[in-house]
Amino acid sequence: MNRHDRPALWRLLLVLAALTLVAAACGDDDDDDTGSEDTETSETTTGDDAEGTDEGGEEEAADDGEPFRIAAVMPSAHNDLAFSQSLVDAVDVLSESRNIEFDYSEGLFVVEDAATALRDYAEDGYDLVIAHGSQYGGNLQEIAPDFPEVAFAWGPAADTFGLDNVSSYNSAPDQGGYVMGVLAAELSESGTVGVVGPVEAGEPVDFINGFISGVEAGGASATANYIGSFSDVALATEAANAFISNGADVLTGTSQAMVGAVGAAQEAGALWFATQSNQTELAPDTVVASQVYHWEGILGDIIDGIEGGTLGGEMLEINLENEGIVMEFNDQVAIDDVAAAQALMDETVAGVVSGEIETGAG
């Protein structure tokens, strides 16, 4: 099975220029960035390569029949350590036990180009066509009725447009945001926390509101600066440095542009909290914890439905309770009491899941 290796920090720095031309991982298409040509990449994962494990611990080959064909359109790079990579990672996990052929088009921040790719995939007869980005919803609403025998999914969103061949998937990022906010307040010596936001819309706002609510519950203060872009690494870096100059010693942010903000935090000796994907490899001594999206559970449910004859019509969500959102703590981070920090994180997760704690977002 072909898998995408996550790049090391030095390699990510080499591609920052390319990342600045990538679009929003989610939200409205109001990013001012313009530029590069779209890049289409294909990955094929089949049952001949994938392996599963039975309850006795012995490996067994996945189904050797015809592969289930998935195609996806994504706004940013497949290895962005953010929203787009979260989908690729989910398909990789499913491919370990299912016979899946996966093709994708990445870097399609221009919605018209994404619409062309979606229509092409539908015409090619893929079993499932995914529009991974809420900015693609309008196009999908127009395209899906033209292909009633093709299953479509899109997100983050909670609308199927009343179409029987469209599924939607959403997340509850305020939950993990709140958990990390509580921990950020505990670890901050200055009591000042900075949040680098992209465009003030959709899923990023839910995450940031949850995080700030957690910081305030922990007795510290947090301020968000929305830079107006999902992909401008220089602006994200500048915003992070501004927070640090004003006393912030803990930071977070969301979007593929955050590689710059993580670098600024590392250089200043500040701490960082990540979301969507695990960003520990960027700065192992700096990243405290990551809220990681695991779409494979609900994606597997969508596939099961399609194979059973149900092409769509469902709205699904990942959250802490169903473990579609998982908190991943970095025990190598440079803090005094790693065990106490992880215990606080676990305790807060349990409170959110039980309903004892409300995130105050949404």
mmCIF file of C-alpha atoms in Angstrom:
data_model
loop_
_atom_site.group_PDB
_atom_site.id
_atom_site.type_symbol
_atom_site.label_atom_id
_atom_site.label_comp_id
_atom_site.label_asym_id
_atom_site.label_seq_id
_atom_site.Cartn_x
_atom_site.Cartn_y
_atom_site.Cartn_z
ATOM 1 C CA MET A 1 0.000 0.000 0.000
ATOM 2 C CA ASN A 2 1.323 3.410 -0.955
ATOM 3 C CA ARG A 3 1.300 5.754 1.979
ATOM 4 C CA HIS A 4 2.283 9.409 2.204
ATOM 5 C CA ASP A 5 5.228 10.097 4.508
ATOM 6 C CA ARG A 6 4.789 13.179 6.587
ATOM 7 C CA PRO A 7 7.618 15.612 5.800
ATOM 8 C CA ALA A 8 10.282 16.601 8.290
ATOM 9 C CA LEU A 9 10.495 20.251 9.312
ATOM 10 C CA TRP A 10 13.309 21.083 6.898
ATOM 11 C CA ARG A 11 11.334 19.611 4.052
ATOM 12 C CA LEU A 12 8.220 21.562 5.007
ATOM 13 C CA LEU A 13 10.231 24.767 4.914
ATOM 14 C CA LEU A 14 11.179 24.035 1.321
ATOM 15 C CA VAL A 15 7.534 23.963 0.323
ATOM 16 C CA LEU A 16 6.258 26.954 2.272
ATOM 17 C CA ALA A 17 6.123 29.007 -0.906
ATOM 18 C CA ALA A 18 3.818 26.443 -2.432
ATOM 19 C CA LEU A 19 1.663 26.291 0.662
ATOM 20 C CA THR A 20 1.066 30.052 0.523
ATOM 21 C CA LEU A 21 -0.867 29.481 -2.684
ATOM 22 C CA VAL A 22 -3.128 26.827 -1.220
ATOM 23 C CA ALA A 23 -6.710 27.554 -0.268
ATOM 24 C CA ALA A 24 -8.780 27.326 2.816
ATOM 25 C CA ALA A 25 -9.107 23.909 4.277
ATOM 26 C CA CYS A 26 -12.636 24.816 5.145
ATOM 27 C CA GLY A 27 -14.933 27.812 5.259
ATOM 28 C CA ASP A 28 -16.045 30.287 2.633
ATOM 29 C CA ASP A 29 -13.828 30.993 -0.358
ATOM 30 C CA ASP A 30 -12.981 34.536 0.736
ATOM 31 C CA ASP A 31 -9.242 34.103 1.076
ATOM 32 C CA ASP A 32 -7.483 36.814 -0.914
ATOM 33 C CA ASP A 33 -4.673 34.505 -2.029
ATOM 34 C CA THR A 34 -4.409 33.930 -5.769
ATOM 35 C CA GLY A 35 -1.953 32.160 -7.926
ATOM 36 C CA SER A 36 -0.602 28.771 -8.689
ATOM 37 C CA GLU A 37 -1.738 26.064 -11.037
ATOM 38 C CA ASP A 38 -3.737 23.204 -9.600
ATOM 39 C CA THR A 39 -1.902 20.002 -8.880
ATOM 40 C CA GLU A 40 -3.547 16.614 -9.294
ATOM 41 C CA THR A 41 -2.062 13.567 -7.666
ATOM 42 C CA SER A 42 -3.268 9.998 -7.628
ATOM 43 C CA GLU A 43 -2.822 7.232 -5.110
ATOM 44 C CA THR A 44 -4.076 3.720 -5.636
ATOM 45 C CA THR A 45 -4.493 1.435 -2.644
ATOM 46 C CA THR A 46 -5.805 -2.058 -3.284
ATOM 47 C CA GLY A 47 -6.520 -5.170 -1.302
ATOM 48 C CA ASP A 48 -3.398 -6.817 -2.660
ATOM 49 C CA ASP A 49 -1.363 -4.368 -0.605
ATOM 50 C CA ALA A 50 -3.623 -3.808 2.398
ATOM 51 C CA GLU A 51 -3.619 -6.080 5.405
ATOM 52 C CA GLY A 52 -6.056 -6.535 8.272
ATOM 53 C CA THR A 53 -5.782 -8.151 11.680
ATOM 54 C CA ASP A 54 -8.332 -10.588 13.074
ATOM 55 C CA GLU A 55 -9.247 -10.904 16.742
ATOM 56 C CA GLY A 56 -6.581 -13.552 17.269
ATOM 57 C CA GLY A 57 -3.888 -11.125 16.159
ATOM 58 C CA GLU A 58 -3.103 -12.896 12.883
ATOM 59 C CA GLU A 59 -2.862 -10.797 9.740
ATOM 60 C CA GLU A 60 -5.201 -11.574 6.918
ATOM 61 C CA ALA A 61 -5.482 -10.136 3.431
ATOM 62 C CA ALA A 62 -8.321 -7.750 2.676
ATOM 63 C CA ASP A 63 -11.017 -8.628 0.158
ATOM 64 C CA ASP A 64 -9.435 -9.476 -3.192
ATOM 65 C CA GLY A 65 -12.530 -8.453 -5.182
ATOM 66 C CA GLU A 66 -13.051 -5.241 -7.117
ATOM 67 C CA PRO A 67 -11.733 -2.221 -5.203
ATOM 68 C CA PHE A 68 -14.068 0.409 -3.811
ATOM 69 C CA ARG A 69 -13.115 3.529 -5.771
ATOM 70 C CA ILE A 70 -12.901 6.830 -3.916
ATOM 71 C CA ALA A 71 -12.006 10.200 -5.417
ATOM 72 C CA ALA A 72 -11.532 13.401 -3.434
ATOM 73 C CA VAL A 73 -11.103 17.082 -4.173
ATOM 74 C CA MET A 74 -9.072 18.976 -1.559
ATOM 75 C CA PRO A 75 -8.190 22.672 -1.214
ATOM 76 C CA SER A 76 -4.640 22.216 0.078
ATOM 77 C CA ALA A 77 -1.752 19.761 -0.097
ATOM 78 C CA HIS A 78 -2.359 16.138 0.878
ATOM 79 C CA ASN A 79 0.463 16.394 3.444
ATOM 80 C CA ASP A 80 -0.414 19.815 4.888
ATOM 81 C CA LEU A 81 -0.468 18.559 8.512
ATOM 82 C CA ALA A 82 -3.951 20.054 8.645
ATOM 83 C CA PHE A 83 -7.391 19.559 7.095
ATOM 84 C CA SER A 84 -6.554 17.889 3.788
ATOM 85 C CA GLN A 85 -4.111 15.440 5.354
ATOM 86 C CA SER A 86 -6.773 14.406 7.860
ATOM 87 C CA LEU A 87 -8.813 12.910 5.002
ATOM 88 C CA VAL A 88 -5.837 11.221 3.365
ATOM 89 C CA ASP A 89 -4.854 9.680 6.702
ATOM 90 C CA ALA A 90 -8.416 8.402 7.175
ATOM 91 C CA VAL A 91 -8.444 6.665 3.798
ATOM 92 C CA ASP A 92 -5.033 5.174 4.559
ATOM 93 C CA VAL A 93 -6.416 3.689 7.782
ATOM 94 C CA LEU A 94 -9.434 2.214 5.998
ATOM 95 C CA SER A 95 -7.150 0.798 3.322
ATOM 96 C CA GLU A 96 -5.479 -1.399 5.906
ATOM 97 C CA SER A 97 -8.605 -3.560 6.066
ATOM 98 C CA ARG A 98 -10.541 -2.694 2.910
ATOM 99 C CA ASN A 99 -9.830 -2.954 -0.784
ATOM 100 C CA ILE A 100 -9.774 0.730 -1.735
ATOM 101 C CA GLU A 101 -8.579 2.612 -4.782
ATOM 102 C CA PHE A 102 -8.024 6.258 -3.884
ATOM 103 C CA ASP A 103 -7.441 9.153 -6.255
ATOM 104 C CA TYR A 104 -7.430 12.826 -5.361
ATOM 105 C CA SER A 105 -6.923 16.336 -6.678
ATOM 106 C CA GLU A 106 -5.122 18.653 -4.254
ATOM 107 C CA GLY A 107 -4.524 22.383 -4.163
ATOM 108 C CA LEU A 108 -7.918 23.187 -5.699
ATOM 109 C CA PHE A 109 -8.657 26.411 -3.880
ATOM 110 C CA VAL A 110 -10.407 27.798 -6.957
ATOM 111 C CA VAL A 111 -13.911 26.406 -6.607
ATOM 112 C CA GLU A 112 -14.522 26.414 -10.355
ATOM 113 C CA ASP A 113 -11.535 24.119 -10.849
ATOM 114 C CA ALA A 114 -12.767 21.909 -8.032
ATOM 115 C CA ALA A 115 -16.180 21.698 -9.706
ATOM 116 C CA THR A 116 -14.553 20.487 -12.921
ATOM 117 C CA ALA A 117 -12.650 17.812 -11.019
ATOM 118 C CA LEU A 118 -15.781 16.682 -9.161
ATOM 119 C CA ARG A 119 -17.710 16.334 -12.408
ATOM 120 C CA ASP A 120 -14.839 14.447 -14.064
ATOM 121 C CA TYR A 121 -14.643 11.979 -11.179
ATOM 122 C CA ALA A 122 -18.410 11.426 -11.294
ATOM 123 C CA GLU A 123 -18.278 10.798 -15.040
ATOM 124 C CA ASP A 124 -15.474 8.282 -14.454
ATOM 125 C CA GLY A 125 -17.829 6.236 -12.281
ATOM 126 C CA TYR A 126 -16.129 6.389 -8.884
ATOM 127 C CA ASP A 127 -18.093 4.730 -6.085
ATOM 128 C CA LEU A 128 -17.701 7.774 -3.828
ATOM 129 C CA VAL A 129 -16.726 11.331 -4.763
ATOM 130 C CA ILE A 130 -15.715 13.545 -1.824
ATOM 131 C CA ALA A 131 -15.685 17.343 -1.824
ATOM 132 C CA HIS A 132 -13.406 17.938 1.169
ATOM 133 C CA GLY A 133 -14.073 21.572 1.981
ATOM 134 C CA SER A 134 -17.234 23.508 2.818
ATOM 135 C CA GLN A 135 -16.501 26.005 0.044
ATOM 136 C CA TYR A 136 -17.395 23.292 -2.469
ATOM 137 C CA GLY A 137 -20.996 22.932 -1.305
ATOM 138 C CA GLY A 138 -22.589 25.150 -3.928
ATOM 139 C CA ASN A 139 -20.902 23.291 -6.757
ATOM 140 C CA LEU A 140 -21.777 19.909 -5.316
ATOM 141 C CA GLN A 141 -25.418 20.895 -4.972
ATOM 142 C CA GLU A 142 -25.497 21.565 -8.723
ATOM 143 C CA ILE A 143 -23.444 18.545 -9.810
ATOM 144 C CA ALA A 144 -24.879 15.717 -7.680
ATOM 145 C CA PRO A 145 -28.367 15.708 -9.298
ATOM 146 C CA ASP A 146 -26.739 15.100 -12.682
ATOM 147 C CA PHE A 147 -25.296 11.797 -11.398
ATOM 148 C CA PRO A 148 -28.040 10.065 -9.391
ATOM 149 C CA GLU A 149 -26.150 6.749 -9.439
ATOM 150 C CA VAL A 150 -22.975 8.243 -7.942
ATOM 151 C CA ALA A 151 -22.518 8.755 -4.188
ATOM 152 C CA PHE A 152 -21.108 12.081 -3.014
ATOM 153 C CA ALA A 153 -19.943 13.310 0.401
ATOM 154 C CA TRP A 154 -18.793 16.726 1.549
ATOM 155 C CA GLY A 155 -17.759 18.574 4.664
ATOM 156 C CA PRO A 156 -17.368 20.102 7.074
ATOM 157 C CA ALA A 157 -21.086 20.653 6.694
ATOM 158 C CA ALA A 158 -24.449 19.519 8.020
ATOM 159 C CA ASP A 159 -26.550 19.705 4.859
ATOM 160 C CA THR A 160 -27.293 17.031 2.269
ATOM 161 C CA PHE A 161 -29.410 19.441 0.177
ATOM 162 C CA GLY A 162 -32.222 16.922 0.435
ATOM 163 C CA LEU A 163 -30.431 14.722 -2.101
ATOM 164 C CA ASP A 164 -30.451 10.947 -1.725
ATOM 165 C CA ASN A 165 -26.928 10.606 -3.141
ATOM 166 C CA VAL A 166 -25.203 13.186 -0.910
ATOM 167 C CA SER A 167 -23.831 12.617 2.597
ATOM 168 C CA SER A 168 -22.359 15.357 4.760
ATOM 169 C CA TYR A 169 -19.792 15.117 7.530
ATOM 170 C CA ASN A 170 -18.986 17.593 10.241
ATOM 171 C CA SER A 171 -16.746 17.992 13.285
ATOM 172 C CA ALA A 172 -17.037 19.402 16.797
ATOM 173 C CA PRO A 173 -13.686 21.229 17.010
ATOM 174 C CA ASP A 174 -14.799 23.326 19.968
ATOM 175 C CA GLN A 175 -14.548 20.200 22.141
ATOM 176 C CA GLY A 176 -10.854 19.546 21.627
ATOM 177 C CA GLY A 177 -10.302 23.289 21.502
ATOM 178 C CA TYR A 178 -11.759 23.662 24.979
ATOM 179 C CA VAL A 179 -9.639 20.807 26.329
ATOM 180 C CA MET A 180 -6.454 22.360 24.967
ATOM 181 C CA GLY A 181 -7.487 25.801 26.192
ATOM 182 C CA VAL A 182 -7.751 24.542 29.771
ATOM 183 C CA LEU A 183 -4.300 22.993 29.492
ATOM 184 C CA ALA A 184 -2.899 26.130 27.842
ATOM 185 C CA ALA A 185 -4.051 28.228 30.798
ATOM 186 C CA GLU A 186 -2.431 25.790 33.210
ATOM 187 C CA LEU A 187 0.907 25.857 31.367
ATOM 188 C CA SER A 188 1.055 29.600 30.685
ATOM 189 C CA GLU A 189 3.348 31.445 33.069
ATOM 190 C CA SER A 190 2.351 34.869 31.772
ATOM 191 C CA GLY A 191 -1.382 34.155 31.747
ATOM 192 C CA THR A 192 -1.492 35.384 28.141
ATOM 193 C CA VAL A 193 -2.373 33.059 25.257
ATOM 194 C CA GLY A 194 -2.431 33.901 21.549
ATOM 195 C CA VAL A 195 -4.656 32.425 18.836
ATOM 196 C CA VAL A 196 -3.838 32.757 15.134
ATOM 197 C CA GLY A 197 -7.023 32.415 13.085
ATOM 198 C CA PRO A 198 -7.420 32.177 9.307
ATOM 199 C CA VAL A 199 -10.693 33.526 7.840
ATOM 200 C CA GLU A 200 -13.346 34.238 10.454
ATOM 201 C CA ALA A 201 -15.908 31.696 9.282
ATOM 202 C CA GLY A 202 -17.073 28.135 9.785
ATOM 203 C CA GLU A 203 -15.077 25.414 11.518
ATOM 204 C CA PRO A 204 -12.092 27.595 12.522
ATOM 205 C CA VAL A 205 -14.384 29.883 14.505
ATOM 206 C CA ASP A 206 -15.860 26.923 16.391
ATOM 207 C CA PHE A 207 -12.376 25.697 17.295
ATOM 208 C CA ILE A 208 -11.138 29.113 18.371
ATOM 209 C CA ASN A 209 -14.234 29.908 20.442
ATOM 210 C CA GLY A 210 -13.899 26.576 22.227
ATOM 211 C CA PHE A 211 -10.203 27.129 22.865
ATOM 212 C CA ILE A 212 -10.699 30.641 24.251
ATOM 213 C CA SER A 213 -13.526 29.385 26.456
ATOM 214 C CA GLY A 214 -11.172 26.747 27.873
ATOM 215 C CA VAL A 215 -8.403 29.282 28.478
ATOM 216 C CA GLU A 216 -10.789 31.552 30.363
ATOM 217 C CA ALA A 217 -12.130 28.631 32.416
ATOM 218 C CA GLY A 218 -8.527 27.953 33.402
ATOM 219 C CA GLY A 219 -8.042 31.502 34.648
ATOM 220 C CA ALA A 220 -5.926 32.951 31.823
ATOM 221 C CA SER A 221 -6.764 35.293 28.934
ATOM 222 C CA ALA A 222 -6.691 34.628 25.194
ATOM 223 C CA THR A 223 -7.078 36.815 22.133
ATOM 224 C CA ALA A 224 -7.639 35.744 18.530
ATOM 225 C CA ASN A 225 -6.166 37.466 15.484
ATOM 226 C CA TYR A 226 -7.820 36.419 12.214
ATOM 227 C CA ILE A 227 -5.276 37.044 9.486
ATOM 228 C CA GLY A 228 -7.818 36.720 6.646
ATOM 229 C CA SER A 229 -6.055 33.823 4.943
ATOM 230 C CA PHE A 230 -5.842 30.065 5.302
ATOM 231 C CA SER A 231 -2.560 29.770 3.462
ATOM 232 C CA ASP A 232 -0.376 32.830 4.023
ATOM 233 C CA VAL A 233 2.515 31.439 6.066
ATOM 234 C CA ALA A 234 4.187 34.843 6.380
ATOM 235 C CA LEU A 235 1.069 36.428 7.877
ATOM 236 C CA ALA A 236 0.632 33.539 10.311
ATOM 237 C CA THR A 237 4.258 33.886 11.404
ATOM 238 C CA GLU A 238 3.871 37.638 11.823
ATOM 239 C CA ALA A 239 0.740 37.207 13.934
ATOM 240 C CA ALA A 240 2.451 34.634 16.156
ATOM 241 C CA ASN A 241 5.459 36.892 16.674
ATOM 242 C CA ALA A 242 3.155 39.794 17.564
ATOM 243 C CA PHE A 243 1.486 37.717 20.260
ATOM 244 C CA ILE A 244 4.868 36.641 21.624
ATOM 245 C CA SER A 245 6.100 40.247 21.694
ATOM 246 C CA ASN A 246 3.062 41.117 23.801
ATOM 247 C CA GLY A 247 3.762 38.449 26.402
ATOM 248 C CA ALA A 248 2.021 35.339 25.085
ATOM 249 C CA ASP A 249 3.920 32.181 25.982
ATOM 250 C CA VAL A 250 1.340 29.700 24.639
ATOM 251 C CA LEU A 251 -0.158 29.754 21.137
ATOM 252 C CA THR A 252 -2.547 27.887 18.891
ATOM 253 C CA GLY A 253 -3.996 28.315 15.424
ATOM 254 C CA THR A 254 -5.731 26.497 12.616
ATOM 255 C CA SER A 255 -5.051 26.076 8.867
ATOM 256 C CA GLN A 256 -2.142 24.880 6.769
ATOM 257 C CA ALA A 257 -0.447 28.274 7.214
ATOM 258 C CA MET A 258 0.302 27.424 10.841
ATOM 259 C CA VAL A 259 3.654 25.850 10.004
ATOM 260 C CA GLY A 260 5.010 29.393 10.205
ATOM 261 C CA ALA A 261 3.376 30.086 13.554
ATOM 262 C CA VAL A 262 4.727 26.832 14.988
ATOM 263 C CA GLY A 263 8.218 27.873 13.911
ATOM 264 C CA ALA A 264 7.798 31.249 15.605
ATOM 265 C CA ALA A 265 6.664 29.570 18.826
ATOM 266 C CA GLN A 266 9.597 27.174 18.767
ATOM 267 C CA GLU A 267 12.107 29.958 18.208
ATOM 268 C CA ALA A 268 10.680 31.979 21.097
ATOM 269 C CA GLY A 269 10.453 29.044 23.494
ATOM 270 C CA ALA A 270 6.648 29.274 23.586
ATOM 271 C CA LEU A 271 4.277 26.299 23.584
ATOM 272 C CA TRP A 272 1.899 25.309 20.777
ATOM 273 C CA PHE A 273 -1.420 23.431 20.557
ATOM 274 C CA ALA A 274 -2.377 21.881 17.214
ATOM 275 C CA THR A 275 -5.665 20.948 15.566
ATOM 276 C CA GLN A 276 -6.907 18.779 12.671
ATOM 277 C CA SER A 277 -3.677 16.758 12.386
ATOM 278 C CA ASN A 278 -0.813 15.914 14.737
ATOM 279 C CA GLN A 279 1.877 18.567 14.274
ATOM 280 C CA THR A 280 4.360 17.227 16.820
ATOM 281 C CA GLU A 281 6.969 16.441 14.181
ATOM 282 C CA LEU A 282 7.267 20.135 13.365
ATOM 283 C CA ALA A 283 8.607 20.938 16.835
ATOM 284 C CA PRO A 284 8.672 18.021 19.313
ATOM 285 C CA ASP A 285 9.748 20.238 22.223
ATOM 286 C CA THR A 286 7.070 22.853 21.482
ATOM 287 C CA VAL A 287 3.819 21.092 20.508
ATOM 288 C CA VAL A 288 2.012 20.081 23.698
ATOM 289 C CA ALA A 289 -0.976 18.271 22.233
ATOM 290 C CA SER A 290 -2.964 17.917 19.036
ATOM 291 C CA GLN A 291 -6.681 17.609 18.381
ATOM 292 C CA VAL A 292 -6.632 15.023 15.593
ATOM 293 C CA TYR A 293 -9.491 14.357 13.207
ATOM 294 C CA HIS A 294 -10.164 10.682 12.530
ATOM 295 C CA TRP A 295 -12.682 10.653 9.690
ATOM 296 C CA GLU A 296 -12.238 6.911 9.089
ATOM 297 C CA GLY A 297 -15.139 5.907 11.348
ATOM 298 C CA ILE A 298 -17.835 7.906 9.608
ATOM 299 C CA LEU A 299 -16.181 7.409 6.215
ATOM 300 C CA GLY A 300 -16.409 3.671 6.793
ATOM 301 C CA ASP A 301 -20.105 4.108 7.654
ATOM 302 C CA ILE A 302 -20.670 5.987 4.394
ATOM 303 C CA ILE A 303 -18.942 3.221 2.423
ATOM 304 C CA ASP A 304 -20.976 0.533 4.189
ATOM 305 C CA GLY A 305 -24.153 2.384 3.282
ATOM 306 C CA ILE A 306 -23.160 2.689 -0.364
ATOM 307 C CA GLU A 307 -22.320 -0.995 -0.571
ATOM 308 C CA GLY A 308 -25.707 -1.705 0.976
ATOM 309 C CA GLY A 309 -27.517 0.422 -1.599
ATOM 310 C CA THR A 310 -27.822 3.727 0.297
ATOM 311 C CA LEU A 311 -25.967 6.398 -1.655
ATOM 312 C CA GLY A 312 -26.466 9.273 0.765
ATOM 313 C CA GLY A 313 -28.955 11.318 2.716
ATOM 314 C CA GLU A 314 -27.116 11.130 6.058
ATOM 315 C CA MET A 315 -25.403 13.785 8.144
ATOM 316 C CA LEU A 316 -22.527 12.515 10.318
ATOM 317 C CA GLU A 317 -20.265 14.146 12.901
ATOM 318 C CA ILE A 318 -16.959 13.361 14.554
ATOM 319 C CA ASN A 319 -16.511 14.331 18.205
ATOM 320 C CA LEU A 320 -14.721 13.277 21.368
ATOM 321 C CA GLU A 321 -17.440 10.839 22.388
ATOM 322 C CA ASN A 322 -17.349 8.762 19.183
ATOM 323 C CA GLU A 323 -13.545 9.117 19.030
ATOM 324 C CA GLY A 324 -13.685 10.768 15.635
ATOM 325 C CA ILE A 325 -11.772 13.495 17.452
ATOM 326 C CA VAL A 326 -8.841 12.222 19.478
ATOM 327 C CA MET A 327 -6.557 14.204 21.768
ATOM 328 C CA GLU A 328 -2.938 13.166 21.203
ATOM 329 C CA PHE A 329 -0.524 14.329 23.901
ATOM 330 C CA ASN A 330 3.182 14.787 23.150
ATOM 331 C CA ASP A 331 5.128 13.365 26.083
ATOM 332 C CA GLN A 332 8.386 14.791 24.691
ATOM 333 C CA VAL A 333 7.312 18.424 25.069
ATOM 334 C CA ALA A 334 9.576 20.646 27.158
ATOM 335 C CA ILE A 335 7.411 21.236 30.239
ATOM 336 C CA ASP A 336 8.083 20.555 33.911
ATOM 337 C CA ASP A 337 5.385 18.010 34.731
ATOM 338 C CA VAL A 338 4.357 15.996 31.689
ATOM 339 C CA ALA A 339 2.318 13.491 33.691
ATOM 340 C CA ALA A 340 0.254 16.198 35.412
ATOM 341 C CA ALA A 341 -0.429 17.941 32.110
ATOM 342 C CA GLN A 342 -1.599 14.743 30.453
ATOM 343 C CA ALA A 343 -3.772 13.921 33.472
ATOM 344 C CA LEU A 344 -5.441 17.343 33.249
ATOM 345 C CA MET A 345 -6.087 16.826 29.551
ATOM 346 C CA ASP A 346 -7.622 13.391 30.124
ATOM 347 C CA GLU A 347 -9.754 14.694 32.990
ATOM 348 C CA THR A 348 -11.088 17.548 30.854
ATOM 349 C CA VAL A 349 -11.841 15.219 27.944
ATOM 350 C CA ALA A 350 -13.875 13.023 30.299
ATOM 351 C CA GLY A 351 -15.816 16.051 31.506
ATOM 352 C CA VAL A 352 -16.664 17.179 27.982
ATOM 353 C CA VAL A 353 -17.718 13.675 26.914
ATOM 354 C CA SER A 354 -19.926 13.202 29.983
ATOM 355 C CA GLY A 355 -21.598 16.558 29.471
ATOM 356 C CA GLU A 356 -20.391 17.853 32.821
ATOM 357 C CA ILE A 357 -18.326 20.452 30.958
ATOM 358 C CA GLU A 358 -19.830 22.696 28.288
ATOM 359 C CA THR A 359 -17.454 24.288 25.809
ATOM 360 C CA GLY A 360 -19.371 27.544 25.608
ATOM 361 C CA ALA A 361 -18.946 27.592 21.825
ATOM 362 C CA GLY A 362 -21.539 27.447 19.081
#
